[in-house]
PDB file of C-alpha atoms in Angstrom:
ATOM      1  CA  MET U  26      -7.982  -6.484  14.467  1.00 42.00           C
ATOM      2  CA  THR U  27     -10.900  -4.392  15.645  1.00 46.00           C
ATOM      3  CA  GLU U  28     -10.852  -0.623  15.483  1.00 57.00           C
ATOM      4  CA  ASN U  29     -12.699  -0.348  18.803  1.00 57.00           C
ATOM      5  CA  GLY U  30     -11.832  -3.163  21.162  1.00 58.00           C
ATOM      6  CA  ASP U  31     -14.691  -2.511  23.596  1.00 74.00           C
ATOM      7  CA  ARG U  32     -17.353  -2.039  20.912  1.00 85.00           C
ATOM      8  CA  PRO U  33     -16.062  -3.773  17.776  1.00 91.00           C
ATOM      9  CA  GLU U  34     -19.247  -3.011  15.845  1.00 94.00           C
ATOM     10  CA  ILE U  35     -18.445   0.705  16.059  1.00 96.00           C
ATOM     11  CA  GLY U  36     -15.774   1.695  13.551  1.00 97.00           C
ATOM     12  CA  LYS U  37     -15.114   5.027  11.925  1.00 97.00           C
ATOM     13  CA  SER U  38     -17.715   7.615  10.959  1.00 98.00           C
ATOM     14  CA  LEU U  39     -18.074   9.583   7.751  1.00 98.00           C
ATOM     15  CA  VAL U  40     -20.660  12.341   7.357  1.00 97.00           C
ATOM     16  CA  VAL U  41     -21.913  12.976   3.811  1.00 90.00           C
ATOM     17  CA  ASP U  42     -24.674  15.521   3.165  1.00 88.00           C
ATOM     18  CA  GLY U  43     -25.413  15.712   6.867  1.00 94.00           C
ATOM     19  CA  SER U  44     -25.843  11.951   7.427  1.00 96.00           C
ATOM     20  CA  ALA U  45     -23.317   9.739   9.199  1.00 97.00           C
ATOM     21  CA  THR U  46     -22.203   6.296   8.072  1.00 98.00           C
ATOM     22  CA  ASN U  47     -20.519   3.977  10.571  1.00 98.00           C
ATOM     23  CA  TYR U  48     -17.956   1.829   8.791  1.00 98.00           C
ATOM     24  CA  HIS U  49     -14.916  -0.412   9.084  1.00 98.00           C
ATOM     25  CA  ASP U  50     -11.910   0.250   6.843  1.00 98.00           C
ATOM     26  CA  MET U  51      -9.103  -2.271   7.176  1.00 97.00           C
ATOM     27  CA  GLY U  52      -6.223  -3.658   5.165  1.00 97.00           C
ATOM     28  CA  ASP U  53      -4.355  -2.435   2.114  1.00 96.00           C
ATOM     29  CA  GLY U  54      -4.574  -3.029  -1.593  1.00 96.00           C
ATOM     30  CA  SER U  55      -7.445  -2.798  -4.047  1.00 97.00           C
ATOM     31  CA  PRO U  56     -10.687  -1.742  -2.340  1.00 98.00           C
ATOM     32  CA  VAL U  57     -13.482  -4.222  -1.661  1.00 98.00           C
ATOM     33  CA  LEU U  58     -16.871  -2.976  -0.407  1.00 98.00           C
ATOM     34  CA  LEU U  59     -18.997  -5.294   1.760  1.00 98.00           C
ATOM     35  CA  ILE U  60     -22.771  -4.624   1.940  1.00 98.00           C
ATOM     36  CA  HIS U  61     -24.533  -6.469   4.769  1.00 98.00           C
ATOM     37  CA  GLY U  62     -27.959  -8.120   4.897  1.00 97.00           C
ATOM     38  CA  SER U  63     -31.141  -6.946   6.624  1.00 96.00           C
ATOM     39  CA  GLY U  64     -31.658  -9.273   9.590  1.00 90.00           C
ATOM     40  CA  PRO U  65     -32.780  -7.786  12.919  1.00 92.00           C
ATOM     41  CA  GLY U  66     -29.916  -6.462  15.021  1.00 90.00           C
ATOM     42  CA  VAL U  67     -27.502  -6.706  12.092  1.00 94.00           C
ATOM     43  CA  THR U  68     -24.421  -4.540  11.721  1.00 95.00           C
ATOM     44  CA  ALA U  69     -21.619  -4.690   9.187  1.00 97.00           C
ATOM     45  CA  TRP U  70     -19.405  -6.126  11.935  1.00 96.00           C
ATOM     46  CA  ALA U  71     -21.904  -8.852  12.889  1.00 94.00           C
ATOM     47  CA  ASN U  72     -22.329  -9.781   9.231  1.00 96.00           C
ATOM     48  CA  TRP U  73     -18.668  -9.864   8.184  1.00 98.00           C
ATOM     49  CA  ARG U  74     -16.620 -10.399  11.362  1.00 95.00           C
ATOM     50  CA  LEU U  75     -15.545 -13.919  10.346  1.00 95.00           C
ATOM     51  CA  ASN U  76     -14.516 -12.842   6.852  1.00 97.00           C
ATOM     52  CA  LEU U  77     -12.635  -9.619   7.560  1.00 97.00           C
ATOM     53  CA  PRO U  78      -9.367 -11.267   8.730  1.00 96.00           C
ATOM     54  CA  GLU U  79      -8.975 -13.160   5.452  1.00 96.00           C
ATOM     55  CA  LEU U  80     -10.146 -10.381   3.163  1.00 98.00           C
ATOM     56  CA  THR U  81      -8.077  -7.673   4.859  1.00 97.00           C
ATOM     57  CA  SER U  82      -4.945  -9.750   4.345  1.00 97.00           C
ATOM     58  CA  GLU U  83      -5.364  -9.194   0.597  1.00 97.00           C
ATOM     59  CA  PHE U  84      -7.504  -6.089   0.093  1.00 98.00           C
ATOM     60  CA  ARG U  85      -8.515  -2.779   1.570  1.00 98.00           C
ATOM     61  CA  THR U  86     -11.836  -3.979   2.942  1.00 98.00           C
ATOM     62  CA  ILE U  87     -14.602  -1.467   3.679  1.00 98.00           C
ATOM     63  CA  ALA U  88     -17.814  -2.483   5.449  1.00 98.00           C
ATOM     64  CA  PRO U  89     -20.407   0.238   6.149  1.00 98.00           C
ATOM     65  CA  ASP U  90     -23.602   0.083   8.161  1.00 98.00           C
ATOM     66  CA  MET U  91     -26.323   1.044   5.703  1.00 98.00           C
ATOM     67  CA  PHE U  92     -28.776   3.789   6.689  1.00 97.00           C
ATOM     68  CA  GLY U  93     -31.296   2.451   9.195  1.00 95.00           C
ATOM     69  CA  PHE U  94     -28.943  -0.290  10.405  1.00 95.00           C
ATOM     70  CA  GLY U  95     -26.312  -0.541  13.079  1.00 94.00           C
ATOM     71  CA  TYR U  96     -24.663   2.728  14.016  1.00 96.00           C
ATOM     72  CA  SER U  97     -25.321   4.698  10.841  1.00 97.00           C
ATOM     73  CA  ASP U  98     -27.997   7.384  10.765  1.00 96.00           C
ATOM     74  CA  SER U  99     -31.642   6.498  10.421  1.00 94.00           C
ATOM     75  CA  LYS U 100     -33.697   7.887   7.553  1.00 92.00           C
ATOM     76  CA  GLY U 101     -37.035   6.789   9.024  1.00 91.00           C
ATOM     77  CA  ARG U 102     -39.084   4.672   6.652  1.00 94.00           C
ATOM     78  CA  ILE U 103     -37.124   4.069   3.440  1.00 95.00           C
ATOM     79  CA  GLU U 104     -39.382   3.384   0.478  1.00 95.00           C
ATOM     80  CA  ASN U 105     -36.846   3.615  -2.342  1.00 97.00           C
ATOM     81  CA  LYS U 106     -33.549   1.711  -2.613  1.00 98.00           C
ATOM     82  CA  GLN U 107     -32.064   4.807  -4.257  1.00 98.00           C
ATOM     83  CA  VAL U 108     -31.503   6.136  -0.716  1.00 97.00           C
ATOM     84  CA  TRP U 109     -28.935   3.377  -0.132  1.00 98.00           C
ATOM     85  CA  VAL U 110     -27.468   3.664  -3.640  1.00 98.00           C
ATOM     86  CA  ASP U 111     -26.906   7.378  -3.023  1.00 98.00           C
ATOM     87  CA  GLN U 112     -25.456   6.612   0.411  1.00 98.00           C
ATOM     88  CA  LEU U 113     -22.831   4.356  -1.158  1.00 98.00           C
ATOM     89  CA  ALA U 114     -21.988   6.837  -3.902  1.00 98.00           C
ATOM     90  CA  GLY U 115     -21.519   9.671  -1.408  1.00 98.00           C
ATOM     91  CA  PHE U 116     -19.652   7.393   0.977  1.00 98.00           C
ATOM     92  CA  LEU U 117     -17.150   6.320  -1.684  1.00 98.00           C
ATOM     93  CA  ASP U 118     -16.777   9.928  -2.792  1.00 98.00           C
ATOM     94  CA  GLY U 119     -16.043  10.887   0.806  1.00 97.00           C
ATOM     95  CA  LEU U 120     -13.334   8.231   0.991  1.00 98.00           C
ATOM     96  CA  GLY U 121     -11.894   9.364  -2.340  1.00 98.00           C
ATOM     97  CA  ILE U 122     -12.506   5.967  -3.969  1.00 98.00           C
ATOM     98  CA  ASP U 123     -13.529   5.899  -7.621  1.00 98.00           C
ATOM     99  CA  LYS U 124     -13.927   2.155  -8.172  1.00 98.00           C
ATOM    100  CA  VAL U 125     -14.402  -0.931  -5.985  1.00 98.00           C
ATOM    101  CA  SER U 126     -15.195  -4.590  -6.130  1.00 98.00           C
ATOM    102  CA  VAL U 127     -18.315  -5.364  -4.133  1.00 98.00           C
ATOM    103  CA  VAL U 128     -19.817  -8.177  -2.065  1.00 98.00           C
ATOM    104  CA  GLY U 129     -23.559  -7.912  -1.430  1.00 98.00           C
ATOM    105  CA  ASN U 130     -25.354 -10.200   1.041  1.00 98.00           C
ATOM    106  CA  SER U 131     -29.131 -10.704   0.673  1.00 98.00           C
ATOM    107  CA  PHE U 132     -30.558  -7.164   1.010  1.00 98.00           C
ATOM    108  CA  GLY U 133     -27.009  -6.024   0.240  1.00 98.00           C
ATOM    109  CA  GLY U 134     -27.083  -8.028  -2.975  1.00 98.00           C
ATOM    110  CA  GLY U 135     -30.115  -6.087  -4.129  1.00 98.00           C
ATOM    111  CA  ILE U 136     -28.390  -2.805  -3.265  1.00 98.00           C
ATOM    112  CA  ALA U 137     -25.196  -3.944  -5.010  1.00 98.00           C
ATOM    113  CA  LEU U 138     -27.155  -4.704  -8.192  1.00 98.00           C
ATOM    114  CA  ALA U 139     -28.888  -1.319  -8.068  1.00 98.00           C
ATOM    115  CA  PHE U 140     -25.532   0.411  -7.546  1.00 98.00           C
ATOM    116  CA  MET U 141     -23.980  -1.509 -10.463  1.00 98.00           C
ATOM    117  CA  ILE U 142     -26.834  -0.333 -12.694  1.00 98.00           C
ATOM    118  CA  ALA U 143     -26.659   3.283 -11.522  1.00 98.00           C
ATOM    119  CA  HIS U 144     -22.852   3.517 -11.456  1.00 98.00           C
ATOM    120  CA  PRO U 145     -21.445   0.773 -13.728  1.00 98.00           C
ATOM    121  CA  ASP U 146     -18.047   2.452 -14.048  1.00 98.00           C
ATOM    122  CA  ARG U 147     -17.532   2.404 -10.276  1.00 98.00           C
ATOM    123  CA  ILE U 148     -17.685  -1.403  -9.934  1.00 98.00           C
ATOM    124  CA  ASP U 149     -14.947  -3.797 -10.989  1.00 97.00           C
ATOM    125  CA  ARG U 150     -16.163  -7.293 -10.025  1.00 98.00           C
ATOM    126  CA  ALA U 151     -19.142  -8.319  -7.900  1.00 98.00           C
ATOM    127  CA  VAL U 152     -20.029 -11.169  -5.547  1.00 98.00           C
ATOM    128  CA  LEU U 153     -23.741 -11.576  -4.764  1.00 98.00           C
ATOM    129  CA  MET U 154     -24.683 -13.930  -1.936  1.00 98.00           C
ATOM    130  CA  GLY U 155     -28.252 -15.158  -1.485  1.00 98.00           C
ATOM    131  CA  PRO U 156     -29.184 -11.882  -3.168  1.00 98.00           C
ATOM    132  CA  ALA U 157     -32.350  -9.875  -3.346  1.00 98.00           C
ATOM    133  CA  GLY U 158     -32.677  -7.878  -6.560  1.00 98.00           C
ATOM    134  CA  LEU U 159     -35.452  -9.711  -8.410  1.00 98.00           C
ATOM    135  CA  ASN U 160     -39.138  -9.741  -7.562  1.00 98.00           C
ATOM    136  CA  PHE U 161     -40.336 -13.075  -6.145  1.00 98.00           C
ATOM    137  CA  PRO U 162     -43.168 -14.196  -3.859  1.00 98.00           C
ATOM    138  CA  ILE U 163     -41.949 -13.443  -0.354  1.00 98.00           C
ATOM    139  CA  THR U 164     -40.910 -16.569   1.521  1.00 98.00           C
ATOM    140  CA  PRO U 165     -42.388 -17.321   4.952  1.00 97.00           C
ATOM    141  CA  ALA U 166     -38.879 -17.039   6.398  1.00 97.00           C
ATOM    142  CA  LEU U 167     -38.246 -13.577   4.947  1.00 98.00           C
ATOM    143  CA  ASP U 168     -41.703 -12.443   6.011  1.00 97.00           C
ATOM    144  CA  LYS U 169     -40.937 -13.571   9.560  1.00 96.00           C
ATOM    145  CA  VAL U 170     -37.464 -12.001   9.646  1.00 96.00           C
ATOM    146  CA  TRP U 171     -38.713  -8.634   8.381  1.00 97.00           C
ATOM    147  CA  GLY U 172     -41.686  -8.779  10.746  1.00 96.00           C
ATOM    148  CA  TYR U 173     -39.462  -9.321  13.793  1.00 96.00           C
ATOM    149  CA  GLU U 174     -40.778  -7.881  17.057  1.00 95.00           C
ATOM    150  CA  PRO U 175     -38.059  -7.882  19.733  1.00 96.00           C
ATOM    151  CA  SER U 176     -37.855 -10.775  22.171  1.00 96.00           C
ATOM    152  CA  PRO U 177     -35.213 -13.448  22.734  1.00 96.00           C
ATOM    153  CA  GLU U 178     -37.651 -16.069  21.423  1.00 97.00           C
ATOM    154  CA  ALA U 179     -38.349 -14.087  18.241  1.00 96.00           C
ATOM    155  CA  MET U 180     -34.616 -13.573  17.702  1.00 96.00           C
ATOM    156  CA  ARG U 181     -34.004 -17.301  18.044  1.00 96.00           C
ATOM    157  CA  GLU U 182     -36.760 -18.003  15.512  1.00 96.00           C
ATOM    158  CA  SER U 183     -35.339 -15.438  13.070  1.00 96.00           C
ATOM    159  CA  LEU U 184     -31.834 -16.895  13.316  1.00 95.00           C
ATOM    160  CA  GLU U 185     -33.178 -20.426  12.868  1.00 96.00           C
ATOM    161  CA  TYR U 186     -34.514 -19.314   9.494  1.00 96.00           C
ATOM    162  CA  LEU U 187     -31.092 -17.949   8.550  1.00 96.00           C
ATOM    163  CA  ALA U 188     -28.923 -20.902   9.589  1.00 96.00           C
ATOM    164  CA  TRP U 189     -28.911 -24.486   8.351  1.00 97.00           C
ATOM    165  CA  ASP U 190     -26.878 -25.708  11.337  1.00 95.00           C
ATOM    166  CA  HIS U 191     -28.834 -24.659  14.418  1.00 95.00           C
ATOM    167  CA  SER U 192     -26.000 -25.766  16.709  1.00 94.00           C
ATOM    168  CA  ARG U 193     -24.377 -22.445  15.801  1.00 91.00           C
ATOM    169  CA  LEU U 194     -27.212 -20.606  17.506  1.00 94.00           C
ATOM    170  CA  THR U 195     -25.782 -20.444  20.999  1.00 95.00           C
ATOM    171  CA  ASP U 196     -27.572 -18.667  23.811  1.00 95.00           C
ATOM    172  CA  ASP U 197     -24.798 -16.046  23.788  1.00 93.00           C
ATOM    173  CA  LEU U 198     -25.269 -15.367  20.068  1.00 92.00           C
ATOM    174  CA  ILE U 199     -29.035 -15.069  20.403  1.00 94.00           C
ATOM    175  CA  GLN U 200     -28.730 -12.789  23.423  1.00 94.00           C
ATOM    176  CA  SER U 201     -26.164 -10.534  21.752  1.00 91.00           C
ATOM    177  CA  ARG U 202     -28.263 -10.183  18.604  1.00 92.00           C
ATOM    178  CA  TYR U 203     -31.375  -9.568  20.682  1.00 94.00           C
ATOM    179  CA  GLU U 204     -29.606  -6.851  22.688  1.00 94.00           C
ATOM    180  CA  ALA U 205     -28.401  -5.277  19.443  1.00 92.00           C
ATOM    181  CA  SER U 206     -31.978  -5.239  18.146  1.00 94.00           C
ATOM    182  CA  ILE U 207     -33.281  -3.360  21.214  1.00 95.00           C
ATOM    183  CA  ARG U 208     -30.473  -0.809  21.362  1.00 92.00           C
ATOM    184  CA  PRO U 209     -32.060   2.692  21.341  1.00 91.00           C
ATOM    185  CA  GLY U 210     -32.653   3.706  17.734  1.00 89.00           C
ATOM    186  CA  ALA U 211     -32.222   0.213  16.273  1.00 91.00           C
ATOM    187  CA  GLN U 212     -35.683  -1.349  16.033  1.00 93.00           C
ATOM    188  CA  GLU U 213     -37.620   1.765  15.056  1.00 94.00           C
ATOM    189  CA  PRO U 214     -36.042   2.327  11.614  1.00 94.00           C
ATOM    190  CA  TYR U 215     -35.913  -1.427  10.952  1.00 95.00           C
ATOM    191  CA  ASN U 216     -39.608  -1.826  11.679  1.00 94.00           C
ATOM    192  CA  ALA U 217     -40.509   1.382   9.813  1.00 94.00           C
ATOM    193  CA  THR U 218     -38.891   0.134   6.606  1.00 95.00           C
ATOM    194  CA  PHE U 219     -39.433  -3.632   6.719  1.00 96.00           C
ATOM    195  CA  GLY U 220     -42.114  -4.331   9.287  1.00 93.00           C
ATOM    196  CA  GLY U 221     -45.240  -3.055   7.533  1.00 88.00           C
ATOM    197  CA  ALA U 222     -48.221  -5.215   6.689  1.00 87.00           C
ATOM    198  CA  ASP U 223     -47.263  -5.430   2.984  1.00 94.00           C
ATOM    199  CA  ARG U 224     -43.797  -6.908   3.196  1.00 96.00           C
ATOM    200  CA  GLN U 225     -44.081  -8.173  -0.372  1.00 97.00           C
ATOM    201  CA  ALA U 226     -43.683  -4.505  -1.332  1.00 97.00           C
ATOM    202  CA  ASN U 227     -40.203  -4.571   0.225  1.00 97.00           C
ATOM    203  CA  VAL U 228     -39.165  -7.362  -2.138  1.00 98.00           C
ATOM    204  CA  ALA U 229     -40.383  -5.247  -5.063  1.00 98.00           C
ATOM    205  CA  MET U 230     -38.629  -2.151  -3.691  1.00 98.00           C
ATOM    206  CA  LEU U 231     -35.285  -3.993  -3.664  1.00 98.00           C
ATOM    207  CA  ALA U 232     -35.798  -5.405  -7.170  1.00 98.00           C
ATOM    208  CA  SER U 233     -34.160  -3.933 -10.255  1.00 98.00           C
ATOM    209  CA  SER U 234     -35.340  -4.072 -13.854  1.00 98.00           C
ATOM    210  CA  GLU U 235     -34.509  -7.405 -15.477  1.00 98.00           C
ATOM    211  CA  ASP U 236     -33.501  -5.561 -18.653  1.00 98.00           C
ATOM    212  CA  ASP U 237     -31.074  -3.415 -16.645  1.00 98.00           C
ATOM    213  CA  ILE U 238     -29.655  -6.492 -14.923  1.00 98.00           C
ATOM    214  CA  ALA U 239     -29.221  -8.285 -18.245  1.00 98.00           C
ATOM    215  CA  ALA U 240     -27.251  -5.314 -19.585  1.00 98.00           C
ATOM    216  CA  LEU U 241     -24.669  -5.359 -16.778  1.00 98.00           C
ATOM    217  CA  PRO U 242     -21.147  -6.058 -18.107  1.00 97.00           C
ATOM    218  CA  HIS U 243     -19.493  -6.973 -14.796  1.00 97.00           C
ATOM    219  CA  GLU U 244     -17.953 -10.344 -14.037  1.00 97.00           C
ATOM    220  CA  THR U 245     -20.044 -11.655 -11.155  1.00 98.00           C
ATOM    221  CA  LEU U 246     -19.852 -14.584  -8.785  1.00 98.00           C
ATOM    222  CA  ILE U 247     -23.196 -15.608  -7.256  1.00 98.00           C
ATOM    223  CA  LEU U 248     -23.251 -17.758  -4.108  1.00 98.00           C
ATOM    224  CA  HIS U 249     -26.279 -19.470  -2.570  1.00 98.00           C
ATOM    225  CA  GLY U 250     -26.930 -22.032   0.169  1.00 98.00           C
ATOM    226  CA  ILE U 251     -28.991 -24.958  -1.073  1.00 98.00           C
ATOM    227  CA  SER U 252     -31.103 -24.913   2.118  1.00 98.00           C
ATOM    228  CA  ASP U 253     -31.677 -21.145   2.093  1.00 98.00           C
ATOM    229  CA  GLN U 254     -35.200 -20.489   3.396  1.00 98.00           C
ATOM    230  CA  VAL U 255     -35.014 -16.689   3.038  1.00 98.00           C
ATOM    231  CA  ILE U 256     -34.185 -16.032  -0.614  1.00 98.00           C
ATOM    232  CA  PRO U 257     -35.447 -18.769  -2.955  1.00 98.00           C
ATOM    233  CA  LEU U 258     -32.777 -20.578  -4.930  1.00 98.00           C
ATOM    234  CA  ASP U 259     -34.852 -20.378  -8.109  1.00 98.00           C
ATOM    235  CA  SER U 260     -34.712 -16.566  -7.921  1.00 98.00           C
ATOM    236  CA  THR U 261     -30.913 -16.720  -7.794  1.00 98.00           C
ATOM    237  CA  VAL U 262     -30.805 -19.182 -10.688  1.00 98.00           C
ATOM    238  CA  ARG U 263     -32.974 -16.764 -12.673  1.00 98.00           C
ATOM    239  CA  LEU U 264     -30.589 -13.934 -11.768  1.00 98.00           C
ATOM    240  CA  ALA U 265     -27.573 -15.942 -12.918  1.00 98.00           C
ATOM    241  CA  THR U 266     -29.362 -16.723 -16.179  1.00 98.00           C
ATOM    242  CA  LEU U 267     -30.119 -13.055 -16.758  1.00 98.00           C
ATOM    243  CA  MET U 268     -26.599 -11.800 -16.181  1.00 98.00           C
ATOM    244  CA  GLN U 269     -24.134 -11.908 -19.056  1.00 94.00           C
ATOM    245  CA  ARG U 270     -21.022 -12.833 -17.075  1.00 97.00           C
ATOM    246  CA  ALA U 271     -22.209 -14.579 -13.924  1.00 98.00           C
ATOM    247  CA  ASP U 272     -21.062 -17.873 -12.423  1.00 98.00           C
ATOM    248  CA  LEU U 273     -23.285 -19.521  -9.808  1.00 98.00           C
ATOM    249  CA  HIS U 274     -22.058 -21.738  -6.966  1.00 98.00           C
ATOM    250  CA  VAL U 275     -24.544 -23.554  -4.713  1.00 98.00           C
ATOM    251  CA  PHE U 276     -23.286 -24.727  -1.308  1.00 98.00           C
ATOM    252  CA  ALA U 277     -24.417 -27.973   0.321  1.00 97.00           C
ATOM    253  CA  GLU U 278     -25.268 -28.050   4.042  1.00 96.00           C
ATOM    254  CA  CYS U 279     -25.842 -24.301   4.044  1.00 98.00           C
ATOM    255  CA  GLY U 280     -28.714 -21.928   4.629  1.00 98.00           C
ATOM    256  CA  HIS U 281     -28.773 -18.162   4.158  1.00 98.00           C
ATOM    257  CA  TRP U 282     -25.486 -17.661   6.045  1.00 96.00           C
ATOM    258  CA  VAL U 283     -22.980 -18.673   3.356  1.00 97.00           C
ATOM    259  CA  GLN U 284     -20.315 -16.356   4.795  1.00 97.00           C
ATOM    260  CA  ILE U 285     -20.669 -18.047   8.208  1.00 96.00           C
ATOM    261  CA  GLU U 286     -21.694 -21.656   7.577  1.00 97.00           C
ATOM    262  CA  ARG U 287     -19.263 -22.089   4.668  1.00 97.00           C
ATOM    263  CA  MET U 288     -16.794 -19.480   5.874  1.00 97.00           C
ATOM    264  CA  ALA U 289     -13.564 -21.083   4.636  1.00 97.00           C
ATOM    265  CA  SER U 290     -14.954 -21.732   1.153  1.00 98.00           C
ATOM    266  CA  PHE U 291     -16.544 -18.273   1.009  1.00 98.00           C
ATOM    267  CA  ASN U 292     -13.306 -16.553   1.988  1.00 98.00           C
ATOM    268  CA  ARG U 293     -11.249 -18.584  -0.476  1.00 98.00           C
ATOM    269  CA  MET U 294     -13.632 -18.182  -3.422  1.00 98.00           C
ATOM    270  CA  VAL U 295     -14.148 -14.448  -2.934  1.00 98.00           C
ATOM    271  CA  THR U 296     -10.413 -13.822  -2.499  1.00 97.00           C
ATOM    272  CA  GLU U 297      -9.499 -15.824  -5.592  1.00 97.00           C
ATOM    273  CA  PHE U 298     -12.266 -14.243  -7.660  1.00 97.00           C
ATOM    274  CA  PHE U 299     -11.124 -10.704  -6.880  1.00 97.00           C
ATOM    275  CA  LYS U 300      -7.410 -11.530  -7.202  1.00 94.00           C
ATOM    276  CA  ASN U 301      -7.989 -13.124 -10.612  1.00 89.00           C
ATOM    277  CA  GLY U 302      -9.710  -9.939 -11.688  1.00 76.00           C
ATOM    278  CA  LEU U 303      -6.638  -7.949 -10.679  1.00 63.00           C
ATOM    279  CA  LYS U 304      -4.345 -10.333 -12.587  1.00 64.00           C
ATOM    280  CA  ALA U 305      -6.471  -9.952 -15.705  1.00 69.00           C
ATOM    281  CA  LYS U 306      -5.821  -6.201 -15.675  1.00 69.00           C
ATOM    282  CA  LYS U 307      -2.043  -6.625 -15.765  1.00 59.00           C
TER     283      LYS U 307
END
């Protein structure tokens, strides 16, 4: 089900305003946009590869590499999340899509919230998973992940912060993510944006106004692993309390990788949540 059998992380490319976005576009039906997290060596494919088969059986599922990640263009140091909000708006325009449901993971959750605030009429329902989007004291795990300097040992340490079940962290997985992180053009933009001395400023950069969040009208499902070391659970509880129409589900035996460590439940809950939204329209 890959678009490029030899290099599955490379999908299609869309150029908007001179900048290219690498993306995967699979399945039919109502469109669902997947926004990945910000771990070192991440791509949309690496983030969502275990979820795409289920989601594409029900929806047109679109998963872009955000600027500075994967095989999309780099913008150098990004100091304002509006760059990614504008990327998504131009990207959807380029695909001729007016409105989507969205899933935002971690960093992607913060971008999803900012996009919902900037373009409320373009979002139907939203799923936020271990999301950024509020300001909180940076966790040691997030500080370490954003401060990643390439080596197999550092990649193993970063992934150990992300996963609850370390048996998933095979040598092959660590090596593949390490190789992705040292691909020419990969580490430089990642380090430029996230690797500075004041990584607390990155948390603030991804945060949206609490008043703006509280005004959002969208039905939202928020998912969080109870053993998440990267994004604090109390921040997500605060987010769920702020939002008018948010349900929160906390997963046992799960770290920051809800979509991987609780894959079957994630796929089922997201599919049902979006399908119920479609039924409500009829």
